[in-house]
Coordinates of C-alpha atoms in Angstrom, one line a residue:
Chain Q
M226 CA 10.2 -8.9 -19.4
I227 CA 12.2 -8.0 -16.3
G228 CA 13.7 -10.4 -13.8
L229 CA 14.8 -10.5 -10.2
D230 CA 18.2 -9.3 -11.4
H231 CA 16.7 -6.0 -12.7
V232 CA 15.0 -5.4 -9.3
R233 CA 18.2 -6.2 -7.5
A234 CA 20.2 -3.9 -9.7
A235 CA 17.7 -1.2 -8.9
A236 CA 17.9 -1.8 -5.2
K237 CA 21.7 -1.3 -5.5
R238 CA 21.2 2.1 -7.2
L239 CA 18.7 3.2 -4.7
R240 CA 20.8 2.2 -1.6
G241 CA 21.4 5.3 0.5
V242 CA 19.1 7.3 -1.8
A243 CA 15.6 5.9 -1.3
R244 CA 14.4 5.3 2.3
R245 CA 14.2 1.8 3.6
T246 CA 10.6 2.3 4.7
P247 CA 9.3 0.6 7.8
I248 CA 7.1 -2.5 8.1
I249 CA 4.2 -1.8 10.4
T250 CA 2.1 -4.4 12.1
S251 CA -1.1 -4.2 14.1
A252 CA -2.8 -6.6 16.5
T253 CA -6.1 -5.0 15.6
I254 CA -5.6 -5.7 11.9
D255 CA -4.5 -9.2 12.5
D256 CA -7.6 -9.8 14.7
M257 CA -9.8 -8.4 12.0
T258 CA -8.4 -10.5 9.2
G259 CA -7.3 -13.7 11.0
A260 CA -4.0 -13.3 9.2
T261 CA -0.5 -11.9 10.0
V262 CA -0.5 -8.6 8.0
L263 CA 2.8 -6.8 7.3
L264 CA 2.3 -3.3 6.0
K265 CA 5.1 -1.8 3.9
A266 CA 4.7 1.9 4.5
E267 CA 5.8 3.6 1.2
S268 CA 3.9 6.6 2.4
F269 CA 7.1 7.4 4.3
Q270 CA 9.2 7.1 1.1
R271 CA 10.8 10.3 -0.2
T272 CA 8.2 12.4 -2.0
G273 CA 5.5 10.4 -0.2
S274 CA 5.2 7.4 -2.5
F275 CA 7.0 4.4 -4.1
K276 CA 7.1 6.4 -7.3
F277 CA 10.4 7.8 -6.2
R278 CA 12.0 4.4 -6.5
G279 CA 11.1 4.0 -10.2
A280 CA 11.9 7.6 -11.2
Y281 CA 15.3 7.5 -9.5
N282 CA 16.2 4.1 -11.0
R283 CA 15.3 5.4 -14.5
I284 CA 16.9 8.9 -14.2
S285 CA 20.1 7.7 -12.5
S286 CA 20.6 5.2 -15.4
L287 CA 20.5 7.8 -18.1
P288 CA 23.7 8.5 -20.1
S289 CA 26.0 11.2 -18.9
D290 CA 25.2 13.6 -21.8
T291 CA 21.5 13.7 -20.9
K292 CA 20.2 17.3 -21.0
G293 CA 17.2 16.9 -18.8
V294 CA 14.0 14.9 -18.1
A295 CA 10.4 15.5 -18.8
A296 CA 7.3 13.9 -17.3
F297 CA 3.5 14.2 -17.3
S298 CA 1.6 13.5 -14.1
S299 CA -1.0 15.1 -11.9
G300 CA 0.4 13.5 -8.8
N301 CA 3.0 11.3 -7.2
H302 CA 5.1 10.7 -10.3
A303 CA 5.6 14.4 -10.8
Q304 CA 7.1 14.9 -7.4
A305 CA 9.2 11.7 -7.8
V306 CA 10.7 12.8 -11.1
A307 CA 11.3 16.3 -9.8
L308 CA 13.3 15.1 -6.8
A309 CA 15.1 12.3 -8.7
A310 CA 16.2 14.8 -11.4
R311 CA 17.5 17.2 -8.8
L312 CA 19.5 14.5 -7.1
C313 CA 21.0 13.5 -10.4
G314 CA 21.8 17.2 -11.3
L315 CA 19.4 17.3 -14.2
P316 CA 16.7 19.9 -15.1
A317 CA 13.2 18.6 -15.1
V318 CA 10.0 19.8 -16.7
V319 CA 6.7 18.3 -15.6
V320 CA 3.4 18.7 -17.3
M321 CA 0.5 19.0 -14.8
P322 CA -3.2 19.8 -15.2
T323 CA -4.3 23.3 -14.4
D324 CA -6.6 21.9 -11.7
A325 CA -4.0 19.7 -10.0
P326 CA -4.0 20.1 -6.2
E327 CA -2.0 23.2 -5.3
S328 CA 0.0 21.2 -2.8
K329 CA 1.2 18.7 -5.4
V330 CA 2.2 21.6 -7.8
A331 CA 4.0 23.3 -5.0
A332 CA 5.9 20.2 -4.0
T333 CA 6.9 19.6 -7.5
S334 CA 8.2 23.1 -8.0
G335 CA 9.7 22.9 -4.5
Y336 CA 12.0 20.1 -5.7
G337 CA 13.2 22.4 -8.5
A338 CA 11.2 21.2 -11.5
E339 CA 9.6 23.5 -14.0
V340 CA 5.9 23.0 -14.0
I341 CA 3.9 23.5 -17.2
T342 CA 0.2 23.4 -16.9
Y343 CA -2.4 22.1 -19.4
D344 CA -6.1 21.9 -19.6
R345 CA -7.0 18.3 -19.0
Y346 CA -10.3 18.7 -20.9
T347 CA -8.9 20.1 -24.1
Q348 CA -5.2 19.1 -24.3
D349 CA -3.5 15.8 -24.6
R350 CA -0.9 15.6 -21.9
E351 CA 1.0 12.8 -23.4
A352 CA 1.5 14.7 -26.7
L353 CA 2.4 17.8 -24.8
G354 CA 5.0 15.9 -22.8
R355 CA 6.5 14.4 -25.8
E356 CA 6.6 17.7 -27.6
L357 CA 8.2 19.4 -24.7
A358 CA 10.8 16.7 -24.3
G359 CA 11.5 16.7 -28.1
D360 CA 11.9 20.5 -28.3
R361 CA 14.4 20.6 -25.4
G362 CA 16.1 17.3 -26.1
F363 CA 15.0 16.0 -22.8
V364 CA 14.2 12.3 -22.0
L365 CA 10.6 11.5 -21.1
V366 CA 10.3 9.4 -17.9
P367 CA 7.2 7.3 -18.0
P368 CA 5.3 6.7 -14.8
Y369 CA 5.2 2.8 -15.1
D370 CA 5.6 1.5 -18.7
D371 CA 9.3 1.1 -18.7
Q372 CA 11.7 -1.7 -17.5
L373 CA 13.8 0.5 -15.2
V374 CA 10.8 2.2 -13.7
M375 CA 9.1 -1.2 -13.0
A376 CA 12.3 -2.6 -11.6
G377 CA 12.8 0.4 -9.4
Q378 CA 9.2 0.3 -8.1
G379 CA 9.6 -3.4 -7.4
T380 CA 12.3 -2.7 -4.9
A381 CA 9.5 -1.8 -2.5
G382 CA 8.6 -5.5 -2.7
L383 CA 12.2 -6.7 -2.5
E384 CA 12.7 -4.8 0.7
L385 CA 9.4 -6.1 2.1
F386 CA 10.5 -9.7 1.5
D387 CA 13.8 -9.0 3.2
Q388 CA 12.2 -7.3 6.2
A389 CA 9.1 -9.5 6.7
G390 CA 10.5 -13.0 6.1
E391 CA 8.5 -15.6 4.3
L392 CA 5.2 -14.4 2.9
D393 CA 2.3 -16.4 1.4
V394 CA 0.6 -13.5 -0.3
V395 CA 1.5 -10.0 -1.5
V396 CA -1.2 -7.4 -2.1
A397 CA -0.6 -4.1 -3.9
P398 CA -2.7 -1.4 -5.6
V399 CA -2.8 -1.4 -9.4
S400 CA -2.8 1.7 -11.5
G401 CA -0.6 1.4 -14.6
G402 CA 0.7 -1.8 -12.9
G403 CA 4.3 -0.9 -12.3
V404 CA 4.7 -1.5 -8.6
I405 CA 2.9 -4.8 -8.7
A406 CA 4.8 -6.0 -11.7
G407 CA 8.1 -5.3 -10.0
C408 CA 6.9 -6.9 -6.7
A409 CA 5.6 -10.0 -8.5
T410 CA 8.8 -10.4 -10.4
A411 CA 10.8 -10.3 -7.2
G412 CA 8.3 -12.3 -5.1
T413 CA 7.6 -15.2 -7.4
A414 CA 11.4 -15.5 -8.2
L415 CA 12.3 -15.6 -4.5
R416 CA 9.5 -18.0 -3.5
R417 CA 7.7 -20.4 -5.8
G418 CA 4.0 -20.2 -5.3
M419 CA 3.9 -16.8 -3.7
R420 CA 0.4 -15.4 -4.5
V421 CA 0.4 -11.9 -5.9
I422 CA -2.9 -10.0 -5.9
G423 CA -3.7 -6.6 -7.3
V424 CA -6.3 -4.2 -6.1
E425 CA -8.2 -1.6 -8.2
P426 CA -11.0 0.8 -7.5
E427 CA -14.4 -0.6 -8.5
A428 CA -14.8 2.2 -11.0
G429 CA -11.3 1.6 -12.5
D430 CA -10.9 -2.1 -13.0
D431 CA -9.1 -2.0 -16.4
T432 CA -6.4 -4.4 -15.3
R433 CA -8.9 -6.9 -13.9
R434 CA -10.9 -6.8 -17.1
S435 CA -7.7 -7.1 -19.2
L436 CA -6.6 -10.1 -17.3
R437 CA -10.0 -11.8 -17.9
A438 CA -10.0 -10.8 -21.5
G439 CA -6.3 -11.9 -22.0
R440 CA -5.5 -8.6 -23.6
R441 CA -5.4 -4.9 -22.7
V442 CA -8.9 -3.5 -22.3
A443 CA -9.5 0.3 -22.1
I444 CA -12.2 1.9 -19.9
E445 CA -13.3 5.4 -19.4
V446 CA -11.2 7.5 -17.0
P447 CA -12.6 6.2 -13.7
R448 CA -14.4 8.4 -11.3
T449 CA -13.0 7.5 -7.9
I450 CA -11.4 9.1 -4.9
A451 CA -8.3 7.0 -5.6
D452 CA -6.6 9.7 -7.6
G453 CA -3.5 7.7 -8.0
L454 CA -5.4 4.8 -9.7
Q455 CA -7.3 6.8 -12.3
V456 CA -5.8 5.0 -15.3
S457 CA -7.9 3.8 -18.2
I458 CA -5.7 1.0 -19.7
P459 CA -2.8 -1.1 -18.3
G460 CA 0.7 -0.4 -19.5
E461 CA 2.0 -2.6 -22.3
L462 CA 5.1 -3.8 -20.5
T463 CA 3.5 -4.0 -17.1
F464 CA 0.6 -6.1 -18.5
E465 CA 3.0 -8.6 -20.1
V466 CA 4.4 -9.2 -16.6
N467 CA 1.1 -9.0 -14.7
R468 CA -0.8 -11.4 -17.0
R469 CA 1.8 -14.1 -16.2
L470 CA 2.4 -13.5 -12.5
L471 CA -0.7 -12.2 -10.9
E472 CA -3.2 -14.6 -9.3
D473 CA -6.0 -12.1 -9.5
V474 CA -7.1 -8.5 -9.3
V475 CA -9.9 -7.6 -6.9
T476 CA -11.7 -4.3 -6.5
V477 CA -12.6 -2.0 -3.6
S478 CA -15.2 0.7 -3.3
D479 CA -14.5 4.3 -2.5
Q480 CA -16.2 3.7 0.9
D481 CA -13.9 0.9 1.7
L482 CA -11.0 3.2 1.0
V483 CA -12.3 5.9 3.3
Q484 CA -12.9 3.4 6.1
T485 CA -9.4 2.1 5.6
I486 CA -7.6 5.4 5.7
A487 CA -9.6 6.2 8.9
L488 CA -8.5 3.0 10.5
L489 CA -4.9 3.6 9.6
F490 CA -5.2 7.1 11.0
E491 CA -6.9 6.1 14.3
R492 CA -5.2 2.9 15.1
L493 CA -1.8 3.1 13.5
K494 CA -1.4 6.9 13.6
I495 CA -0.2 7.0 10.0
V496 CA -1.4 9.0 7.0
V497 CA -2.1 7.0 3.8
E498 CA -3.8 8.4 0.7
P499 CA -6.9 6.7 -0.7
S500 CA -5.0 5.0 -3.5
G501 CA -2.4 3.9 -1.1
A502 CA -4.9 2.1 1.1
A503 CA -6.4 -0.1 -1.7
G504 CA -4.4 -3.2 -0.8
L505 CA -5.3 -3.1 2.9
A506 CA -9.0 -2.3 2.1
A507 CA -9.2 -5.4 0.0
V508 CA -7.6 -7.6 2.7
L509 CA -10.0 -6.1 5.3
G510 CA -13.0 -6.4 3.0
G511 CA -12.6 -10.2 2.8
S512 CA -12.3 -10.5 -0.9
I513 CA -8.9 -12.1 -0.7
D514 CA -8.5 -15.4 1.1
V515 CA -5.8 -14.6 3.7
A516 CA -6.9 -16.5 6.9
G517 CA -3.9 -18.0 8.6
R518 CA -1.5 -16.6 6.1
R519 CA 1.4 -14.2 6.2
V520 CA 0.3 -11.3 4.0
G521 CA 2.5 -8.4 2.8
V522 CA 0.6 -5.3 1.8
I523 CA 2.0 -2.3 0.0
L524 CA 0.7 1.0 1.4
S525 CA 1.8 2.9 -1.7
G526 CA 1.6 6.5 -0.8
G527 CA 0.6 9.2 1.7
N528 CA 0.0 12.3 -0.4
V529 CA -3.3 13.7 0.7
S530 CA -3.8 17.1 2.1
A531 CA -5.4 17.5 5.6
E532 CA -8.2 19.4 4.0
R533 CA -9.0 16.7 1.5
F534 CA -8.7 14.0 4.2
A535 CA -11.2 16.0 6.3
K536 CA -13.7 16.0 3.4
L537 CA -13.2 12.3 2.7
I538 CA -13.8 11.4 6.3
Q539 CA -17.0 13.4 6.4
G540 CA -18.3 11.5 3.4
R541 CA -18.1 14.4 1.1
Q542 CA -17.0 12.6 -2.1
V543 CA -13.8 14.2 -3.4
I544 CA -13.1 13.0 -6.9
P545 CA -10.2 14.9 -8.5
Chain X
M293 CA 12.7 14.2 44.1
I294 CA 13.6 11.6 41.5
G295 CA 17.0 11.1 40.0
L296 CA 18.5 9.6 36.8
D297 CA 18.6 6.2 38.6
H298 CA 14.9 6.2 38.9
V299 CA 14.4 6.8 35.2
R300 CA 17.0 4.2 34.4
A301 CA 15.3 1.6 36.6
A302 CA 12.0 2.4 34.9
A303 CA 13.6 1.9 31.5
K304 CA 14.7 -1.5 32.6
R305 CA 11.2 -2.4 33.7
L306 CA 9.8 -1.2 30.4
R307 CA 12.3 -3.0 28.2
G308 CA 10.4 -5.3 25.8
V309 CA 7.1 -3.9 27.1
A310 CA 7.0 -0.3 25.9
R311 CA 7.8 0.4 22.3
R312 CA 11.1 2.1 21.5
T313 CA 9.4 4.8 19.5
P314 CA 11.1 6.2 16.4
I315 CA 12.9 9.6 16.1
I316 CA 11.6 11.4 13.1
T317 CA 13.4 14.2 11.3
S318 CA 12.3 16.5 8.5
A319 CA 14.3 18.8 6.2
T320 CA 11.3 21.0 6.0
I321 CA 11.1 21.5 9.7
D322 CA 14.8 22.1 9.9
D323 CA 14.6 24.7 7.2
M324 CA 11.6 26.4 8.9
T325 CA 13.4 26.6 12.3
G326 CA 17.1 26.9 11.4
A327 CA 17.7 24.1 13.9
T328 CA 18.2 20.4 13.8
V329 CA 14.9 19.1 15.2
L330 CA 14.6 15.5 16.4
L331 CA 11.0 14.4 17.0
K332 CA 10.4 11.6 19.5
A333 CA 7.1 10.1 18.2
E334 CA 5.4 8.8 21.4
S335 CA 2.2 8.9 19.2
F336 CA 3.4 5.4 18.2
Q337 CA 3.7 4.2 21.8
R338 CA 1.4 1.5 23.0
T339 CA -2.1 3.0 23.7
G340 CA -1.0 6.0 21.6
S341 CA 0.8 8.1 24.2
F342 CA 3.8 8.2 26.6
K343 CA 1.3 7.7 29.4
F344 CA 1.8 3.9 29.0
R345 CA 5.4 4.3 30.2
G346 CA 4.4 5.8 33.6
A347 CA 1.4 3.6 34.2
Y348 CA 3.3 0.4 33.5
N349 CA 6.3 1.5 35.6
R350 CA 3.9 2.1 38.5
I351 CA 1.7 -0.9 38.2
S352 CA 4.5 -3.4 37.6
S353 CA 6.1 -2.2 40.8
L354 CA 3.1 -2.9 43.0
P355 CA 3.4 -5.7 45.6
S356 CA 2.4 -9.1 44.6
D357 CA -0.7 -9.1 46.8
T358 CA -2.2 -6.1 45.0
K359 CA -5.9 -6.8 44.2
G360 CA -6.3 -4.3 41.4
V361 CA -5.8 -0.8 40.2
A362 CA -8.1 2.3 39.8
A363 CA -7.6 5.5 37.9
F364 CA -9.6 8.6 36.8
S365 CA -9.0 10.0 33.4
S366 CA -10.9 11.2 30.4
G367 CA -8.1 10.3 28.1
N368 CA -4.7 8.8 27.5
H369 CA -4.0 7.8 31.1
A370 CA -7.2 5.7 31.1
Q371 CA -6.1 3.6 28.2
A372 CA -2.5 3.4 29.6
V373 CA -3.7 2.1 33.0
A374 CA -6.1 -0.4 31.3
L375 CA -3.4 -2.0 29.2
A376 CA -0.7 -1.9 31.9
A377 CA -3.0 -3.6 34.3
R378 CA -3.9 -6.3 31.8
L379 CA -0.2 -6.9 31.1
C380 CA 0.4 -7.3 34.9
G381 CA -2.6 -9.6 35.3
L382 CA -4.6 -7.1 37.5
P383 CA -8.2 -5.9 37.2
A384 CA -8.6 -2.2 36.5
V385 CA -11.4 0.2 37.1
V386 CA -11.3 3.6 35.4
V387 CA -13.6 6.5 36.1
M388 CA -14.3 8.5 33.0
P389 CA -16.7 11.3 32.3
T390 CA -20.0 10.5 30.7
D391 CA -19.1 12.7 27.8
A392 CA -15.7 11.3 27.1
P393 CA -15.0 10.5 23.5
E394 CA -16.6 7.2 22.6
S395 CA -13.4 6.0 21.0
K396 CA -11.4 6.5 24.2
V397 CA -14.1 4.7 26.3
A398 CA -14.1 1.8 23.8
A399 CA -10.3 1.6 23.8
T400 CA -10.2 1.5 27.6
S401 CA -12.8 -1.2 27.8
G402 CA -11.1 -3.0 24.9
Y403 CA -8.0 -3.4 27.1
G404 CA -10.2 -5.1 29.6
A405 CA -10.8 -2.3 32.2
E406 CA -14.1 -1.7 33.8
V407 CA -15.3 1.8 33.0
I408 CA -17.4 3.7 35.4
T409 CA -18.8 7.0 34.2
Y410 CA -19.5 10.2 36.1
D411 CA -21.0 13.5 35.4
R412 CA -18.2 16.0 35.2
Y413 CA -20.4 18.9 36.1
T414 CA -21.8 17.5 39.3
Q415 CA -19.4 14.8 40.5
D416 CA -15.9 15.0 41.8
R417 CA -13.9 12.4 39.8
E418 CA -11.0 12.3 42.3
A419 CA -13.3 11.6 45.2
L420 CA -15.1 9.0 43.2
G421 CA -11.8 7.3 42.1
R422 CA -10.6 7.2 45.7
E423 CA -13.9 5.9 47.0
L424 CA -13.9 3.1 44.4
A425 CA -10.3 2.2 45.1
G426 CA -11.1 2.2 48.8
D427 CA -14.2 0.0 48.5
R428 CA -12.5 -2.6 46.4
G429 CA -9.1 -2.5 48.0
F430 CA -7.5 -1.3 44.7
V431 CA -4.5 1.0 44.3
L432 CA -5.1 4.3 42.7
V433 CA -2.7 5.1 39.9
P434 CA -2.2 8.8 39.6
P435 CA -1.7 10.3 36.1
Y436 CA 1.5 12.2 36.9
D437 CA 2.0 13.1 40.6
D438 CA 3.9 10.0 41.6
Q439 CA 7.6 9.2 41.6
L440 CA 7.3 6.0 39.6
V441 CA 4.9 7.5 37.1
M442 CA 7.2 10.5 36.5
A443 CA 10.2 8.2 36.2
G444 CA 8.4 6.0 33.8
Q445 CA 7.3 8.9 31.7
G446 CA 10.8 10.2 31.7
T447 CA 12.0 7.1 29.8
A448 CA 10.7 8.8 26.7
G449 CA 13.4 11.4 27.2
L450 CA 16.1 8.8 28.1
E451 CA 15.4 7.0 24.9
L452 CA 15.5 10.2 23.0
F453 CA 18.9 11.1 24.4
D454 CA 20.2 7.7 23.5
Q455 CA 18.8 7.8 19.9
A456 CA 19.5 11.4 19.1
G457 CA 22.9 12.0 20.5
E458 CA 23.9 15.3 22.1
L459 CA 21.0 17.7 22.4
D460 CA 21.1 21.4 23.4
V461 CA 17.4 21.8 24.1
V462 CA 14.5 19.5 24.9
V463 CA 10.9 20.7 24.5
A464 CA 7.8 18.8 25.8
P465 CA 4.2 19.6 26.5
V466 CA 3.2 20.3 30.1
S467 CA -0.1 19.1 31.6
G468 CA 0.4 17.9 35.1
G469 CA 4.1 18.1 34.4
G470 CA 5.1 14.4 34.6
V471 CA 6.8 13.7 31.3
I472 CA 8.8 16.9 31.3
A473 CA 9.9 16.3 34.9
G474 CA 11.1 12.9 34.0
C475 CA 12.8 14.1 30.8
A476 CA 14.4 17.1 32.7
T477 CA 15.7 14.7 35.4
A478 CA 17.4 12.5 32.9
G479 CA 18.5 15.2 30.5
T480 CA 20.1 17.6 33.0
A481 CA 21.9 14.7 34.7
L482 CA 23.2 13.4 31.4
R483 CA 24.3 16.7 30.1
R484 CA 25.1 19.8 32.3
G485 CA 23.5 22.8 30.8
M486 CA 20.8 21.0 28.8
R487 CA 17.9 23.5 28.4
V488 CA 14.5 22.0 29.1
I489 CA 11.5 24.0 28.0
G490 CA 7.8 23.2 28.6
V491 CA 4.9 24.2 26.5
E492 CA 1.3 24.9 27.6
P493 CA -1.8 26.0 25.8
E494 CA -2.4 29.8 26.1
A495 CA -5.6 29.1 28.0
G496 CA -4.0 26.7 30.4
D497 CA -0.7 28.2 31.5
D498 CA -0.8 27.0 35.2
T499 CA 2.7 25.8 35.3
R500 CA 4.1 28.9 33.6
R501 CA 2.3 31.1 36.2
S502 CA 3.4 28.8 39.0
L503 CA 7.0 29.0 37.9
R504 CA 6.8 32.8 37.9
A505 CA 5.1 32.9 41.2
G506 CA 7.5 30.4 42.8
R507 CA 4.5 28.3 44.0
R508 CA 1.7 26.2 42.6
V509 CA -1.0 28.5 41.1
A510 CA -4.5 27.2 40.3
I511 CA -6.4 28.4 37.2
E512 CA -9.9 27.6 35.8
V513 CA -10.2 24.4 33.8
P514 CA -8.8 25.7 30.5
R515 CA -10.8 25.9 27.4
T516 CA -8.5 24.6 24.7
I517 CA -8.5 22.0 21.9
A518 CA -5.5 20.4 23.7
D519 CA -7.7 18.0 25.7
G520 CA -4.6 16.3 27.1
L521 CA -3.4 19.6 28.7
Q522 CA -6.6 20.7 30.5
V523 CA -5.1 20.7 33.9
S524 CA -5.8 23.5 36.3
I525 CA -2.8 23.2 38.7
P526 CA 0.6 21.6 38.5
G527 CA 1.2 18.4 40.5
E528 CA 3.0 18.7 43.8
L529 CA 5.8 16.4 43.1
T530 CA 6.2 17.3 39.5
F531 CA 6.3 21.0 40.3
E532 CA 9.1 20.4 42.8
V533 CA 11.2 18.9 40.0
N534 CA 10.1 21.4 37.3
R535 CA 10.8 24.6 39.3
R536 CA 14.4 23.5 39.7
L537 CA 15.1 22.1 36.2
L538 CA 13.0 23.9 33.6
E539 CA 14.4 26.9 31.9
D540 CA 11.0 28.2 31.0
V541 CA 7.5 27.4 30.0
V542 CA 6.1 29.0 26.8
T543 CA 2.5 28.9 25.4
V544 CA 0.9 28.2 22.1
S545 CA -2.5 29.1 20.7
D546 CA -5.1 26.5 19.6
Q547 CA -4.5 27.8 16.0
D548 CA -0.8 27.0 16.3
L549 CA -1.7 23.5 17.4
V550 CA -4.0 23.0 14.4
Q551 CA -1.4 24.3 12.0
T552 CA 1.2 21.9 13.5
I553 CA -1.0 18.8 13.4
A554 CA -1.7 19.6 9.7
L555 CA 2.0 20.0 9.0
L556 CA 2.8 16.7 10.7
F557 CA 0.0 15.1 8.7
E558 CA 1.0 16.5 5.3
R559 CA 4.7 16.5 5.4
L560 CA 5.6 13.7 7.8
K561 CA 2.5 11.6 7.2
I562 CA 2.0 11.0 10.9
V563 CA -1.0 11.5 13.2
V564 CA -0.4 13.6 16.4
E565 CA -3.2 14.9 18.6
P566 CA -3.4 18.6 19.4
S567 CA -1.8 18.2 22.9
G568 CA 0.9 16.1 21.4
A569 CA 2.0 18.8 19.0
A570 CA 2.4 21.6 21.5
G571 CA 6.2 21.2 21.7
L572 CA 6.7 21.4 18.0
A573 CA 4.2 24.2 17.7
A574 CA 6.3 26.3 20.1
V575 CA 9.5 25.5 18.2
L576 CA 7.9 26.5 14.9
G577 CA 6.3 29.6 16.4
G578 CA 9.6 31.1 17.2
S579 CA 9.0 31.5 21.0
I580 CA 12.0 29.4 21.8
D581 CA 15.5 30.3 20.7
V582 CA 16.6 27.2 18.8
A583 CA 18.6 28.6 15.8
G584 CA 21.7 26.4 15.1
R585 CA 20.8 24.1 18.0
R586 CA 20.0 20.4 18.2
V587 CA 16.5 20.3 19.6
G588 CA 14.7 17.2 20.9
V589 CA 10.9 17.5 20.8
I590 CA 8.5 15.1 22.5
L591 CA 5.4 14.4 20.3
S592 CA 3.5 13.1 23.3
G593 CA 0.4 11.3 21.8
G594 CA -1.7 10.5 18.7
N595 CA -5.1 9.9 20.1
V596 CA -7.5 11.9 18.0
S597 CA -10.3 10.5 16.0
A598 CA -10.4 11.1 12.2
E599 CA -13.8 12.8 12.7
R600 CA -12.4 15.3 15.3
F601 CA -9.2 15.9 13.2
A602 CA -11.5 16.8 10.3
K603 CA -13.3 19.3 12.3
L604 CA -10.1 20.8 13.7
I605 CA -8.6 21.2 10.3
Q606 CA -11.7 23.0 9.0
G607 CA -11.4 25.5 11.8
R608 CA -14.4 24.3 13.7
Q609 CA -13.2 24.6 17.2
V610 CA -13.6 21.3 19.1
I611 CA -13.1 21.8 22.8
P612 CA -13.9 18.7 24.8

């Protein structure tokens, strides 16, 4: 288990390295929800998502004789590891699927990482990542199931609590469960009774099912436009935290996500990717009791190409 | 002619009312241009554009026995007048074309203004606006050709100079010429030799032609996706300022605008409308000599619906 001290130590390491992303408020959203909603825009974080916080906290804590780092990811974690490794002066190798979006591959290489592609239908990326790391003597950086990664991701919450003042409820998307575990650790330590609620896509409710079952439940790789939330089982370490600290996990439909990214685009003039809008979609959808409350919501990332956004808006389902 | 004092007085009136919009920087854009580019994101201004600054400065300066205000506009000025009037406790009537985007009409009504529609092919909106104002005893608020409006719009520049430190060049879109006239007034007064460069769409280069001719030249209503820049002749008062203070006006194509809004979307995660991106499009396009300079660029607005953005990205020309 991690504690508030782990998150605070991460925040110290990230000072001057990660961006202190803005809190955005909107009278429109407050009117729609009857709550005071404070959006933590991690879409403006370096590499476009909160993942940078976890990756940098992990990589900057490695011993000085570390030869390099390895990761497997089709998305935001890949870019985060690539930049964090560069900042720490370490080589990085990232295993990405052959059909990963060109823009994400380009961004990852752009940060100086070596990209190795694999066929997601015939090859096991985890095995490939471990093998690569082993061959080169590199350290594998997990996307969520690691204390330093969780604590680093939780600094998004720590900052939110510092910027937004007292909050009654915190809402965040759940993939492997890292960012919400970190936020819940900080939030419940700072304020007894703070409600922490996770959001998953309808098709990918592995953490919700796991919480109800009291143990980690695996599902099929979910078919959803929320490409950052296509995980089929909660992390071991993250689930240990989340089963103790989360009030609930609710779900949103792909259509809710599209409506929410359109609202953020038109009213707030900001770009948020489908996964990143899950928290706000749930708040707007009414499945969380927020009336009269001060609600912090993590907008976890903004990595969506203009072309994909266009297709999503036009209702042409784009499932990666 | 207006002076720095007018702009400073406007800034005082706008304090606590207009947003102090952020300056956004991007290593990617600096690499692409060889300059240090500081983007003033007026897309985050109240009502989604710098127009609010001018409208509020004008309306809040009206005598206390004013009965109400009138305006004609198909776009950003309409929303700006509607909100400014509401904040000043005055009724507003806005003349908008029957085919104005539904979202803009809804926003204008949403701020409490009465919207009267006209047929843009058979009716003269200016005459209609004047008639309405006359009938009701309301004051007509012009979109740019007015000292208080210009001075108010220029506060976007004044803030930029305060936030960004010394600048060598300032670049802004030119429609009627209000915001650039205000920025040029402040900028050249604050720093002798500051270069101020306007940007128009290729199809709507009335100010560029006028500067070359040394007098106001009228063109056909331009066919361009930059709906905020579809003006056919420079303002009288704005042109008097701009002919003295601008170094040049350059043009950008509709394709440049689309590429630029896509770049702002993907790299900076912000929404800027086509007109609002004209300044940056010119800087990226290389038609302004900026290498090694500190360049301030006004991103003038962010009012584009997600649906229209989608069509623009897909190369389906959308000319209002």
